[in-house]
Amino acid sequence: MTSVLPAVGVTAVILVTVRVAVIRATGTCRLRTDDDVEAVVEEFTGPTPPVLVPVVGHRPSCE
């Protein structure tokens, strides 16, 4: 039983570290569209955000 407690502790620390590293709410991303500004603003201010689909061959410029 004594060897289980350190393993549980290490597992908890690893899970917390991975969660913090994966889920970040910071940064910016530049999007391209053919729509006018009003249409884009309307999409992002609606009750649900738009679905952003990556285009093959285009690299997003995110920081």
Coordinates of N, CA and C in Angstrom, one line a residue:
M1 N 0.8 -1.2 0.0 CA 0.0 0.0 0.0 C 0.9 1.3 0.0
T2 N 2.0 1.2 0.6 CA 2.9 2.4 0.7 C 3.4 2.8 -0.7
S3 N 3.6 1.8 -1.6 CA 4.1 2.2 -2.9 C 3.0 2.7 -3.8
V4 N 1.7 2.5 -3.4 CA 0.6 3.0 -4.3 C 0.4 4.5 -4.1
L5 N 0.6 5.0 -2.9 CA 0.3 6.4 -2.6 C 1.3 7.3 -3.4
P6 N 2.6 7.1 -3.4 CA 3.4 7.9 -4.3 C 3.0 7.9 -5.8
A7 N 2.6 6.7 -6.2 CA 2.2 6.5 -7.6 C 1.0 7.3 -7.9
V8 N 0.0 7.3 -7.0 CA -1.2 8.1 -7.1 C -0.9 9.6 -7.2
G9 N 0.0 10.0 -6.3 CA 0.4 11.4 -6.3 C 1.1 11.9 -7.5
V10 N 2.0 11.0 -8.0 CA 2.7 11.4 -9.3 C 1.7 11.4 -10.5
T11 N 0.8 10.5 -10.5 CA -0.2 10.5 -11.5 C -1.1 11.7 -11.5
A12 N -1.5 12.2 -10.3 CA -2.3 13.4 -10.2 C -1.5 14.6 -10.7
V13 N -0.2 14.7 -10.3 CA 0.6 15.8 -10.8 C 0.7 15.8 -12.3
I14 N 0.9 14.7 -12.9 CA 1.1 14.6 -14.3 C -0.3 15.0 -15.0
L15 N -1.4 14.5 -14.5 CA -2.7 14.8 -15.1 C -2.9 16.3 -15.0
V16 N -2.6 16.9 -13.9 CA -2.8 18.4 -13.8 C -1.9 19.1 -14.7
T17 N -0.7 18.7 -14.9 CA 0.3 19.4 -15.8 C -0.2 19.3 -17.2
V18 N -0.6 18.1 -17.6 CA -1.1 17.9 -19.0 C -2.3 18.7 -19.3
R19 N -3.2 18.8 -18.3 CA -4.5 19.6 -18.5 C -4.1 21.1 -18.6
V20 N -3.2 21.6 -17.8 CA -2.9 23.0 -17.9 C -2.2 23.3 -19.2
A21 N -1.3 22.3 -19.7 CA -0.6 22.6 -20.9 C -1.5 22.5 -22.2
V22 N -2.5 21.7 -22.1 CA -3.4 21.5 -23.3 C -4.5 22.5 -23.4
I23 N -5.1 22.9 -22.3 CA -6.2 23.8 -22.2 C -5.7 25.2 -21.9
R24 N -5.4 26.0 -22.9 CA -5.0 27.4 -22.6 C -6.0 28.4 -23.3
A25 N -6.3 29.4 -22.7 CA -7.3 30.4 -23.3 C -6.6 31.6 -23.7
T26 N -5.3 31.6 -23.9 CA -4.5 32.7 -24.3 C -4.0 32.5 -25.8
G27 N -3.7 33.6 -26.4 CA -3.1 33.6 -27.8 C -4.1 34.2 -28.8
T28 N -3.6 34.4 -29.9 CA -4.4 35.0 -31.0 C -4.3 34.1 -32.3
C29 N -5.2 34.3 -33.1 CA -5.2 33.5 -34.4 C -5.8 34.4 -35.5
R30 N -5.2 34.5 -36.6 CA -5.6 35.3 -37.7 C -6.4 34.4 -38.7
L31 N -7.6 34.8 -39.0 CA -8.5 34.1 -39.8 C -8.7 34.8 -41.2
R32 N -8.9 34.1 -42.2 CA -9.2 34.6 -43.5 C -10.6 34.3 -44.0
T33 N -11.3 35.2 -44.6 CA -12.6 35.0 -45.1 C -12.9 35.8 -46.3
D34 N -13.9 35.4 -47.1 CA -14.4 36.2 -48.2 C -15.6 37.0 -47.8
D35 N -16.1 36.8 -46.6 CA -17.3 37.5 -46.1 C -17.0 38.9 -45.7
D36 N -18.0 39.8 -45.7 CA -17.7 41.2 -45.2 C -17.6 41.2 -43.7
V37 N -17.1 42.3 -43.2 CA -16.9 42.5 -41.7 C -18.2 42.3 -40.9
E38 N -19.3 42.8 -41.4 CA -20.5 42.7 -40.6 C -21.0 41.3 -40.5
A39 N -20.8 40.5 -41.5 CA -21.2 39.1 -41.5 C -20.4 38.3 -40.5
V40 N -19.1 38.6 -40.5 CA -18.2 37.9 -39.5 C -18.5 38.3 -38.1
V41 N -18.7 39.6 -37.9 CA -19.0 40.0 -36.5 C -20.3 39.4 -36.0
E42 N -21.3 39.3 -36.9 CA -22.6 38.7 -36.6 C -22.4 37.2 -36.2
E43 N -21.6 36.5 -37.0 CA -21.3 35.0 -36.7 C -20.7 34.9 -35.3
F44 N -19.7 35.7 -35.0 CA -19.0 35.5 -33.7 C -19.8 36.1 -32.5
T45 N -20.8 36.9 -32.7 CA -21.6 37.5 -31.6 C -22.9 36.7 -31.4
G46 N -23.1 35.7 -32.2 CA -24.4 34.9 -32.1 C -24.4 34.0 -30.9
P47 N -25.4 33.3 -30.6 CA -25.5 32.4 -29.4 C -24.5 31.3 -29.5
T48 N -24.2 30.8 -30.6 CA -23.1 29.7 -30.7 C -22.0 30.2 -31.7
P49 N -20.8 29.9 -31.3 CA -19.7 30.4 -32.2 C -19.7 29.6 -33.5
P50 N -19.1 30.2 -34.5 CA -19.0 29.4 -35.8 C -18.1 28.3 -35.7
V51 N -18.3 27.3 -36.6 CA -17.4 26.1 -36.7 C -16.2 26.5 -37.6
L52 N -15.0 26.5 -37.1 CA -13.9 26.9 -37.9 C -13.2 25.6 -38.5
V53 N -13.2 25.4 -39.8 CA -12.7 24.2 -40.4 C -11.3 24.6 -41.0
P54 N -10.3 23.9 -40.6 CA -9.0 24.1 -41.3 C -9.0 23.7 -42.7
V55 N -8.3 24.5 -43.6 CA -8.3 24.2 -45.0 C -6.9 23.5 -45.3
V56 N -6.9 22.4 -46.0 CA -5.7 21.6 -46.3 C -4.8 22.5 -47.2
G57 N -3.6 22.6 -46.8 CA -2.6 23.4 -47.6 C -2.4 24.8 -47.1
H58 N -3.3 25.2 -46.1 CA -3.1 26.6 -45.6 C -2.7 26.4 -44.1
R59 N -1.6 27.1 -43.8 CA -1.2 27.0 -42.4 C -1.7 28.2 -41.6
P60 N -2.5 28.0 -40.5 CA -3.0 29.1 -39.8 C -1.9 29.9 -39.1
S61 N -2.0 31.2 -39.0 CA -1.0 32.0 -38.3 C -1.5 32.3 -36.9
C62 N -1.2 31.4 -36.0 CA -1.7 31.5 -34.6 C -0.4 31.7 -33.7
E63 N -0.6 32.5 -32.7 CA 0.5 32.7 -31.7 C 0.1 32.1 -30.4

